[in-house]
GROMACS .gro file of C-alpha atoms in nm:
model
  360
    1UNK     CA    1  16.217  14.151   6.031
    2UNK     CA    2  16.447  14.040   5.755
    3UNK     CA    3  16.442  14.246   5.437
    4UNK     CA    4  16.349  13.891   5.248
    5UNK     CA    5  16.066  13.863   5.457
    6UNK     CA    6  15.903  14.208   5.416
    7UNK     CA    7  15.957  14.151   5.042
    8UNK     CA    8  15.778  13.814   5.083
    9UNK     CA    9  15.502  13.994   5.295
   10UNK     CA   10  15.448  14.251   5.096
   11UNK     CA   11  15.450  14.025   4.734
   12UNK     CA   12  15.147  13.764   4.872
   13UNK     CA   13  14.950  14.051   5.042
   14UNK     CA   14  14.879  14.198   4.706
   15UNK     CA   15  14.858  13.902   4.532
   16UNK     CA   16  14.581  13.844   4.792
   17UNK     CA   17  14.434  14.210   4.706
   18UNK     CA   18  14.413  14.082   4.340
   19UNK     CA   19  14.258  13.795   4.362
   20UNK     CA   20  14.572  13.607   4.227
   21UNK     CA   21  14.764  13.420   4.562
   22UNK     CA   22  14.683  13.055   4.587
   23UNK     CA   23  14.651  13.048   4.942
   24UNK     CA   24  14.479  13.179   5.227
   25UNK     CA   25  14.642  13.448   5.433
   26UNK     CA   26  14.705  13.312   5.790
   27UNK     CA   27  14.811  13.540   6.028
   28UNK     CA   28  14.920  13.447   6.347
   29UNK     CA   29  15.043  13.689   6.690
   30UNK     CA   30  15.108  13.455   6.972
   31UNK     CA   31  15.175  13.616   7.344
   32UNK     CA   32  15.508  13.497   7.487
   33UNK     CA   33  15.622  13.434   7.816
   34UNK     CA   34  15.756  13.779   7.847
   35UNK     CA   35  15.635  14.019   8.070
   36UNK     CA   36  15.423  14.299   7.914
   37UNK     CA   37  15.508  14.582   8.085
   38UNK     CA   38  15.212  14.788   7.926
   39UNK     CA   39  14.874  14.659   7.908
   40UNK     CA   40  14.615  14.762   7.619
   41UNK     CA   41  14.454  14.991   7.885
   42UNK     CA   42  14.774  15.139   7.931
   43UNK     CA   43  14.858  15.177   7.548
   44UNK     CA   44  14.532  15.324   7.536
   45UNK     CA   45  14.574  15.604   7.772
   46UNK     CA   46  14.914  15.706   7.637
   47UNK     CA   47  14.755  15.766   7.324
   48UNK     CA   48  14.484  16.000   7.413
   49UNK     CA   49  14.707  16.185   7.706
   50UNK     CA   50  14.912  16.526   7.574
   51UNK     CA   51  15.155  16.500   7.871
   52UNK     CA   52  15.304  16.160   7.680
   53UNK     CA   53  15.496  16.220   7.434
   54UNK     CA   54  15.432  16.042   7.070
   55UNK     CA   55  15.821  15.892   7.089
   56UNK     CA   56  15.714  15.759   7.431
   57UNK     CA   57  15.405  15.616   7.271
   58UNK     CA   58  15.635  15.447   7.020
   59UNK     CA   59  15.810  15.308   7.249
   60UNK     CA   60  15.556  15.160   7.496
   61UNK     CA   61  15.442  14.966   7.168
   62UNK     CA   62  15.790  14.890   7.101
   63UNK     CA   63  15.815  14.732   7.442
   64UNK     CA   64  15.459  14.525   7.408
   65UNK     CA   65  15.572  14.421   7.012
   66UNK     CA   66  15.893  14.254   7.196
   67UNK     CA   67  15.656  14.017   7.404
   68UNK     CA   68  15.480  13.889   7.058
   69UNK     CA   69  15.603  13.616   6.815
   70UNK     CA   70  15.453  13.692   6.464
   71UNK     CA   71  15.406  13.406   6.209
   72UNK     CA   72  15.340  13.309   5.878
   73UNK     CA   73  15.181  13.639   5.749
   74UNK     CA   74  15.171  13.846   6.052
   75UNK     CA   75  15.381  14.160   6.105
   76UNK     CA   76  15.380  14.483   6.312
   77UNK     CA   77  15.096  14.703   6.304
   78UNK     CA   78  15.027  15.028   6.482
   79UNK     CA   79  14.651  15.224   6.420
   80UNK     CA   80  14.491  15.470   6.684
   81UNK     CA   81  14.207  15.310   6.886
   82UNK     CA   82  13.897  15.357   6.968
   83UNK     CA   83  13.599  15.271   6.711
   84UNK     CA   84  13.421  15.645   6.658
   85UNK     CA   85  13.744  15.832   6.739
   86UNK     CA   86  13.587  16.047   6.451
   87UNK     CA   87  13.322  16.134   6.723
   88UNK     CA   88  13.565  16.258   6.961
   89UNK     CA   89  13.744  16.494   6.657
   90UNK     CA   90  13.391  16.640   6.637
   91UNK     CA   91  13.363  16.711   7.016
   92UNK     CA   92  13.183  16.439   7.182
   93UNK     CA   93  13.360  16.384   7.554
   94UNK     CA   94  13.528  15.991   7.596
   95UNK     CA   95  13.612  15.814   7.913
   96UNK     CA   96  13.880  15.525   7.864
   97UNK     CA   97  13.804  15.267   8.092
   98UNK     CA   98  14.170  15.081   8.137
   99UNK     CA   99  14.014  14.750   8.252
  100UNK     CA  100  13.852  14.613   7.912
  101UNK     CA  101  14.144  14.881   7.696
  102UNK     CA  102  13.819  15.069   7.507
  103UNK     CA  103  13.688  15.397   7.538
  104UNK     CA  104  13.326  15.450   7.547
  105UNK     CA  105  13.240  15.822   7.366
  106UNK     CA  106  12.964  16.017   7.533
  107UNK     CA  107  12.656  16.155   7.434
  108UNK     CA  108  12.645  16.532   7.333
  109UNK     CA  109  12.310  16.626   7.528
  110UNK     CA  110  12.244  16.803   7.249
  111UNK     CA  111  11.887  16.820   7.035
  112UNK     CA  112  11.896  16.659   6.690
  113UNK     CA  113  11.831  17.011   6.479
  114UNK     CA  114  12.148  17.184   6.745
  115UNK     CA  115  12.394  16.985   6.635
  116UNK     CA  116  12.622  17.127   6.359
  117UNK     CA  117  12.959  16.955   6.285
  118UNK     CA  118  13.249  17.034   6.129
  119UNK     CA  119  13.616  16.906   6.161
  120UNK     CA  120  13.851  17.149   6.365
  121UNK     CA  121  14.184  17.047   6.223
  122UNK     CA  122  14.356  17.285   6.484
  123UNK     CA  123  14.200  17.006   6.771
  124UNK     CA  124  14.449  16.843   7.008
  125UNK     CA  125  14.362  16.545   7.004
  126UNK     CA  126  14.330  16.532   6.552
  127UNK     CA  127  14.695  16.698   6.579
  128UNK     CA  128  14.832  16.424   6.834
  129UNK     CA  129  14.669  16.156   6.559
  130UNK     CA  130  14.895  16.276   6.269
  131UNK     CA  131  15.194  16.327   6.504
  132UNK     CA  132  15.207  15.984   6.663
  133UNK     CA  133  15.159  15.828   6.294
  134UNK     CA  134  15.462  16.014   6.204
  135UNK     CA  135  15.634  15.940   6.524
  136UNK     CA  136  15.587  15.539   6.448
  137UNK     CA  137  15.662  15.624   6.135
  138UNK     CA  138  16.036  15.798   6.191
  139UNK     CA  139  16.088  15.523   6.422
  140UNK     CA  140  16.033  15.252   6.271
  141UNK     CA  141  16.023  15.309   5.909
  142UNK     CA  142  15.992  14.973   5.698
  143UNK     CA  143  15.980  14.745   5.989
  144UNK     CA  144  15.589  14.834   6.039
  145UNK     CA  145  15.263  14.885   5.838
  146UNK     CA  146  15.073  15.196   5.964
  147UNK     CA  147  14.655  15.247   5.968
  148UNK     CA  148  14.458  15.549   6.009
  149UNK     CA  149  14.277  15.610   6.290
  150UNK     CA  150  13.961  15.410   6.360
  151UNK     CA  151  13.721  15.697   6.265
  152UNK     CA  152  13.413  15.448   6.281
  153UNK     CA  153  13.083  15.445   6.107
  154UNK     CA  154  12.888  15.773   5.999
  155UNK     CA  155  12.560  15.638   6.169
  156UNK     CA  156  12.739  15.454   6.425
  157UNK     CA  157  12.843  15.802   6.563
  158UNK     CA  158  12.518  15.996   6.500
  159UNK     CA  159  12.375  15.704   6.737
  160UNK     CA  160  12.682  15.740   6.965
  161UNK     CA  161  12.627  16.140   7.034
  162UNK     CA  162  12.194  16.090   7.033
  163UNK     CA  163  12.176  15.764   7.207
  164UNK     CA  164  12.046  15.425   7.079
  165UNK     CA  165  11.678  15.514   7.179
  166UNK     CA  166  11.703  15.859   7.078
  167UNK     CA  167  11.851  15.788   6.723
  168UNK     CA  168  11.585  15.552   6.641
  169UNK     CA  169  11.298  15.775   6.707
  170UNK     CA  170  11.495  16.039   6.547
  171UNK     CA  171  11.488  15.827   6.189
  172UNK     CA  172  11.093  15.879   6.263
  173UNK     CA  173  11.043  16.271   6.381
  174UNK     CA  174  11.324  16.418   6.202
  175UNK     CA  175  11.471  16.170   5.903
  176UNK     CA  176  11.564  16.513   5.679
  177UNK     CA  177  11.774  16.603   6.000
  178UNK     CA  178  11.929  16.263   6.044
  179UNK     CA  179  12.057  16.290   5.701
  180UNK     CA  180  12.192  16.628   5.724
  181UNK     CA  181  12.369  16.529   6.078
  182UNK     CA  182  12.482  16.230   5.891
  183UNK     CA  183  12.621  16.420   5.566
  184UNK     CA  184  12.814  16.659   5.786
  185UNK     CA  185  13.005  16.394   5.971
  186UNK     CA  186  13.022  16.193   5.582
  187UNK     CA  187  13.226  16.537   5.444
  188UNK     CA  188  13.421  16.513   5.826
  189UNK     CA  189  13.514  16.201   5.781
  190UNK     CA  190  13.641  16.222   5.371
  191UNK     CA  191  13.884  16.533   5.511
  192UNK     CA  192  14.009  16.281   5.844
  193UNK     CA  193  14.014  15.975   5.579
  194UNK     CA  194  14.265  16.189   5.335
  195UNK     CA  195  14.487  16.414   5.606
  196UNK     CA  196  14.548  16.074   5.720
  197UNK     CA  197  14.641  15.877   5.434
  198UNK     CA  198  14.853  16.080   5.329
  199UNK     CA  199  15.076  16.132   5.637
  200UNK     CA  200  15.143  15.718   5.540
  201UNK     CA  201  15.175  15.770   5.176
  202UNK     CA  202  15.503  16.007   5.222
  203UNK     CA  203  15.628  15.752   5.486
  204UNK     CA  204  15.897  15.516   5.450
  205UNK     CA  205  15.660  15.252   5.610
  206UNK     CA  206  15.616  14.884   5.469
  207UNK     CA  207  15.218  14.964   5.328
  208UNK     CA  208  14.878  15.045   5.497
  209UNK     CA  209  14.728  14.857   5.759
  210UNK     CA  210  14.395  14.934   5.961
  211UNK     CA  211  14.217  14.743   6.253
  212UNK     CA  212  14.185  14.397   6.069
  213UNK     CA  213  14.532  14.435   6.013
  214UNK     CA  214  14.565  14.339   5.676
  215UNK     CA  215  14.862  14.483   5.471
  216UNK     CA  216  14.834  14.665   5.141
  217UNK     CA  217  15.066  14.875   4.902
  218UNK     CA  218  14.741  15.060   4.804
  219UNK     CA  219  14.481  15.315   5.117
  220UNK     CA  220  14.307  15.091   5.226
  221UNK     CA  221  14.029  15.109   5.543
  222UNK     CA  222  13.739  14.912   5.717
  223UNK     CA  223  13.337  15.108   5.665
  224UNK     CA  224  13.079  14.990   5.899
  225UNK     CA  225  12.742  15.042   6.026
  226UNK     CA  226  12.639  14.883   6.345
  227UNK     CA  227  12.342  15.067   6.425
  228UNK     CA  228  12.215  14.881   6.113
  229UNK     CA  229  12.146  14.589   6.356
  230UNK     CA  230  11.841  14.760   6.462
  231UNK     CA  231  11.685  14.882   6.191
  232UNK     CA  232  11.503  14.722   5.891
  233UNK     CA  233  11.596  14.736   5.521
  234UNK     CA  234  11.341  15.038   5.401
  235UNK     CA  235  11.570  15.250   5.667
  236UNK     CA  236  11.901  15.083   5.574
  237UNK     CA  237  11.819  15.182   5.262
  238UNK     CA  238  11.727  15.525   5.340
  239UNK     CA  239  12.013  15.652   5.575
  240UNK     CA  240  12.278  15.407   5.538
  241UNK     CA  241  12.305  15.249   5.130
  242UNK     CA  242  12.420  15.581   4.967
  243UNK     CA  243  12.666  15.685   5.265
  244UNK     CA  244  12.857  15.302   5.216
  245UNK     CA  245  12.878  15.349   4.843
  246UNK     CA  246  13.039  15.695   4.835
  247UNK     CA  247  13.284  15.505   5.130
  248UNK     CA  248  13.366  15.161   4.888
  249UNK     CA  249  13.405  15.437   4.570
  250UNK     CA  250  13.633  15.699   4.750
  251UNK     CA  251  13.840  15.406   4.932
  252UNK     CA  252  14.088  15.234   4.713
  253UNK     CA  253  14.045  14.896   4.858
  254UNK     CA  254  13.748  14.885   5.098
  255UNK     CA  255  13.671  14.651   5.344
  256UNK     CA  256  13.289  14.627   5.526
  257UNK     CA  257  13.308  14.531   5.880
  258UNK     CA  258  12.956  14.280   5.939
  259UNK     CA  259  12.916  14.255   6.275
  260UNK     CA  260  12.686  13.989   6.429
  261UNK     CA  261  12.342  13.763   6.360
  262UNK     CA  262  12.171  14.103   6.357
  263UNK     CA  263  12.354  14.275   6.035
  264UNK     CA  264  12.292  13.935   5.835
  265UNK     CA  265  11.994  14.064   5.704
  266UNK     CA  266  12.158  14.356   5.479
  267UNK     CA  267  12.439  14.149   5.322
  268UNK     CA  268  12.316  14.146   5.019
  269UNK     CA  269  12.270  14.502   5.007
  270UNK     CA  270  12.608  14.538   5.114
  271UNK     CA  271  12.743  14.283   4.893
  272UNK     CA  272  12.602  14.586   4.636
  273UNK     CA  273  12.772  14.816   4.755
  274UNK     CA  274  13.100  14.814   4.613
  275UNK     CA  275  13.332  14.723   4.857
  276UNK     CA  276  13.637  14.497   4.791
  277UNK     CA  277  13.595  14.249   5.077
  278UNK     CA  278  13.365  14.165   5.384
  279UNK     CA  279  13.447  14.096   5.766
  280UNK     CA  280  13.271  13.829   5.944
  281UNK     CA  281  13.214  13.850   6.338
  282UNK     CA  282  12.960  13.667   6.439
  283UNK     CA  283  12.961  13.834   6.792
  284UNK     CA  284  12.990  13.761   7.133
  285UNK     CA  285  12.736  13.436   7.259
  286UNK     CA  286  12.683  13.357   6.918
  287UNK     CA  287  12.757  13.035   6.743
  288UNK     CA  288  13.091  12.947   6.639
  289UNK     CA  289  13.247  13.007   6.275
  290UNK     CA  290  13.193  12.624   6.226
  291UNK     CA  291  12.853  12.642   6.259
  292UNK     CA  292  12.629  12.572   5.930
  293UNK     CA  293  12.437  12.868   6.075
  294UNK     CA  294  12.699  13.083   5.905
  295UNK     CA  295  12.766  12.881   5.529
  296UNK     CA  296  12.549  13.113   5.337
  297UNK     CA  297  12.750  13.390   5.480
  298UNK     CA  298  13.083  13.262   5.343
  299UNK     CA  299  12.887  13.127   4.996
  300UNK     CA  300  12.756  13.455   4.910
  301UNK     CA  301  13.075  13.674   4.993
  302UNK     CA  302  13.321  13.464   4.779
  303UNK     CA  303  13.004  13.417   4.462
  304UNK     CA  304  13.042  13.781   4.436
  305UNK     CA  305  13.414  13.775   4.441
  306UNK     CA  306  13.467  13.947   4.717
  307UNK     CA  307  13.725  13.877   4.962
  308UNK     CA  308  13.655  13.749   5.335
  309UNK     CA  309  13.829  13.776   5.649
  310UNK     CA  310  13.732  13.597   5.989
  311UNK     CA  311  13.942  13.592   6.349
  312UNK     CA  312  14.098  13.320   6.486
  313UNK     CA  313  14.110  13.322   6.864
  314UNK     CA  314  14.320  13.042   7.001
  315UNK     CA  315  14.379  12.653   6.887
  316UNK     CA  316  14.024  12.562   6.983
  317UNK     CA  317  13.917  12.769   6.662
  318UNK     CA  318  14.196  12.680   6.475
  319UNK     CA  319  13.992  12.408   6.259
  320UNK     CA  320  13.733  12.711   6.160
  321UNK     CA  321  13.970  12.751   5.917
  322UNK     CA  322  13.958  12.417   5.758
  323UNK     CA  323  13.548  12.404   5.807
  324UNK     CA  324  13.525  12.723   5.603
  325UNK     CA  325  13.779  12.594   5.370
  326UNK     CA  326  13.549  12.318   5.328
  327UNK     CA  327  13.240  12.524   5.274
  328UNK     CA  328  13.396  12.703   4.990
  329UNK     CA  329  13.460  12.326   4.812
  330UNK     CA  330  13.830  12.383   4.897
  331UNK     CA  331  13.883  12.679   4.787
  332UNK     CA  332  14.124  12.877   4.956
  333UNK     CA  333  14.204  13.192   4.786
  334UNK     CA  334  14.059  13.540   4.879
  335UNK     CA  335  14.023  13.408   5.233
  336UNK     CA  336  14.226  13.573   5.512
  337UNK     CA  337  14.246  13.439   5.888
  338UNK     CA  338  14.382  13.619   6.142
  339UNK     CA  339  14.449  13.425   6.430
  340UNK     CA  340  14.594  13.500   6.768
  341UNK     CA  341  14.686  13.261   7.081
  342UNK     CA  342  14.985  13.180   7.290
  343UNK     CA  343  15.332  13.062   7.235
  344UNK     CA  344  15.293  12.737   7.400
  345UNK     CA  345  15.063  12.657   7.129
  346UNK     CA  346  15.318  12.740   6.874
  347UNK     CA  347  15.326  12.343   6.745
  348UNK     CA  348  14.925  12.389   6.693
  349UNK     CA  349  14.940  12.699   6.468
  350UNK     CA  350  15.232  12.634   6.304
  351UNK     CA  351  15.099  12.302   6.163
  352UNK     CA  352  14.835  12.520   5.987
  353UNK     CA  353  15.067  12.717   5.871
  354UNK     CA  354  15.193  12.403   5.678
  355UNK     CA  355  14.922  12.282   5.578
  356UNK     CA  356  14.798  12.573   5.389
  357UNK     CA  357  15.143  12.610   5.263
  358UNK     CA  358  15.215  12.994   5.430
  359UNK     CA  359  15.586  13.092   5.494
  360UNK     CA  360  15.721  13.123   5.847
   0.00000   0.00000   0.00000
């Protein structure tokens, strides 16, 4: 990437952050023709496996980068997958399953009142996480923007290591336990969040990044809460509120991830909350970003100022972009779209690209 380019990157992104770039943010990764030698199953598995070096890692994402074209405000990213990788720091078991590229993190066994957790810095696998973020880092210095690992939501992984039924009896019988289970994995998570950080804040690397791949000069990460789809606002309220404000206030610019029909109903609580900007997913079998279903969504994140961010998957969704433009009575700032598709679309993508006047 030319040095002109990172310098133009780098300039809109946090004119973005401050509310003060005319445009959206359009981010497009298109797959080439070229053969991917690694896929994300593959990437995956290199990660978590100690007999792989982290220059080998590097370079398996070098190889995958190479089949990519990156446009208008995209550029290369590298975080450490999965969602709840905090859970795994803490001792839970995983299983990767290379078909789908996730990992799915098992449940401890273990009764509500026996589990005690505290972060074992000495761990393997929390080690190999701050050696393969310097590893990118030595590598590829400026070229990339670097994320810390996806650590994942405090309740998210109290429900991960109970189970879903579990967990939400649990809330019931033992709510002064859930708490305490919760708080220890809260003070975990602040010691990941910072060890983390700072490895990329004495890197040569071109800013922060995280999972929605935005760039920033300033830490920067993504809270959520998906076990919040199940339960009502009293217990949102109860188990959930204070842990996301201590997240948006220690987090210099804090993103909430709201996934799905089912989190709708604590937005505005959210909204509340403190964070800098909101992520819309409106899940898998739901309606499409274009549907009015979602307008209040998109009203009430940009009335509070906030900033939004939405995918993009393919040129079929590509006028989402214009539709939510449209919502918002044309305007277009404090939006961000990241879209992905293939090269043989290029024409399509690049024409939005135009349109919203973003630089190649």
């Amino acid at each position: 990437m030319l040095d002109k380019k990172r310098e133009q990157l780098v300039n809109d992104y946090e004119k973005w952050w401050n509310h003060e770039l005319d445009r959206p943010i359009i981010q497009i990764t298109l797959s080439t023709n070229k053969e991917c030698e690694y896929s994300r199953g593959d990437l995956l598995e290199m990660v978590y496996d100690q007999n792989v070096s982290p220059l080998e890692v590097v370079k398996a994402y070098e190889k995958t980068f190479d089949t990519q074209l990156y446009l208008g405000d995209a550029f290369l990213q590298f975080y450490m997958r999965s969602t709840g990788i905090l859970g795994a720091y803490l001792g839970q078991g995983w299983k990767i399953d290379n078909k789908h590229g996730t990992i799915w993190f098992q449940e401890t066994g273990q009764e509500l009142e026996d589990i005690h957790l505290k972060l074992d810095k000495d761990f393997w696998l929390y080690q190999r996480s701050i050696e393969i973020l310097k590893e990118f880092s030595n590598y590829f210095k400026d070229r990339i923007a670097l994320g810390i690992p996806n650590l994942g939501g405090m309740m998210d992984i109290v429900e991960s290591m109970r189970g879903a039924n579990n967990s939400l009896i649990d809330l019931y019988d033992d709510p002064d336990e859930v708490i305490r289970v919760n708080h220890e994995i809260f003070e975990a998570y602040k010691e990941a969040y910072h060890d983390t950080i700072n490895v990329i804040k004495n890197s040569p690397v071109m800013g922060y990044t995280g999972w929605i791949t935005l760039l920033s000069q300033k830490p920067y990460f993504i809270s959520q809460c998906d076990f919040c789809c199940m339960i009502g606002q009293s217990q949102f309220d109860e188990f959930i509120k204070d842990t996301l404000k201590q997240e948006a206030q220690m987090i210099e610019r804090s993103f909430y991830h709201l996934d799905g029909p089912g989190a709708v109903r604590h937005l505005d609580t959210i909204l509340d909350c403190g964070f800098d900007g909101i992520q819309w997913i409106q899940g898998a079998g739901a309606e499409r970003l274009d549907s009015g279903k979602w307008d209040e969504i998109y009203k009430k994140v940009r009335a509070k100022n906030k900033l939004l961010q939405v995918f993009i998957y393919g040129k079929e969704e590509l006028n989402c972009i214009d539709y939510i433009v449209d919502v918002l009575n044309g305007d277009t700032s404090g939006l961000a779209f990241i879209c992905t598709g293939n090269e043989e679309d290029k024409e399509a993508f690049m024409a939005y690209l135009d349109k919203y006047h973003v630089p190649y």
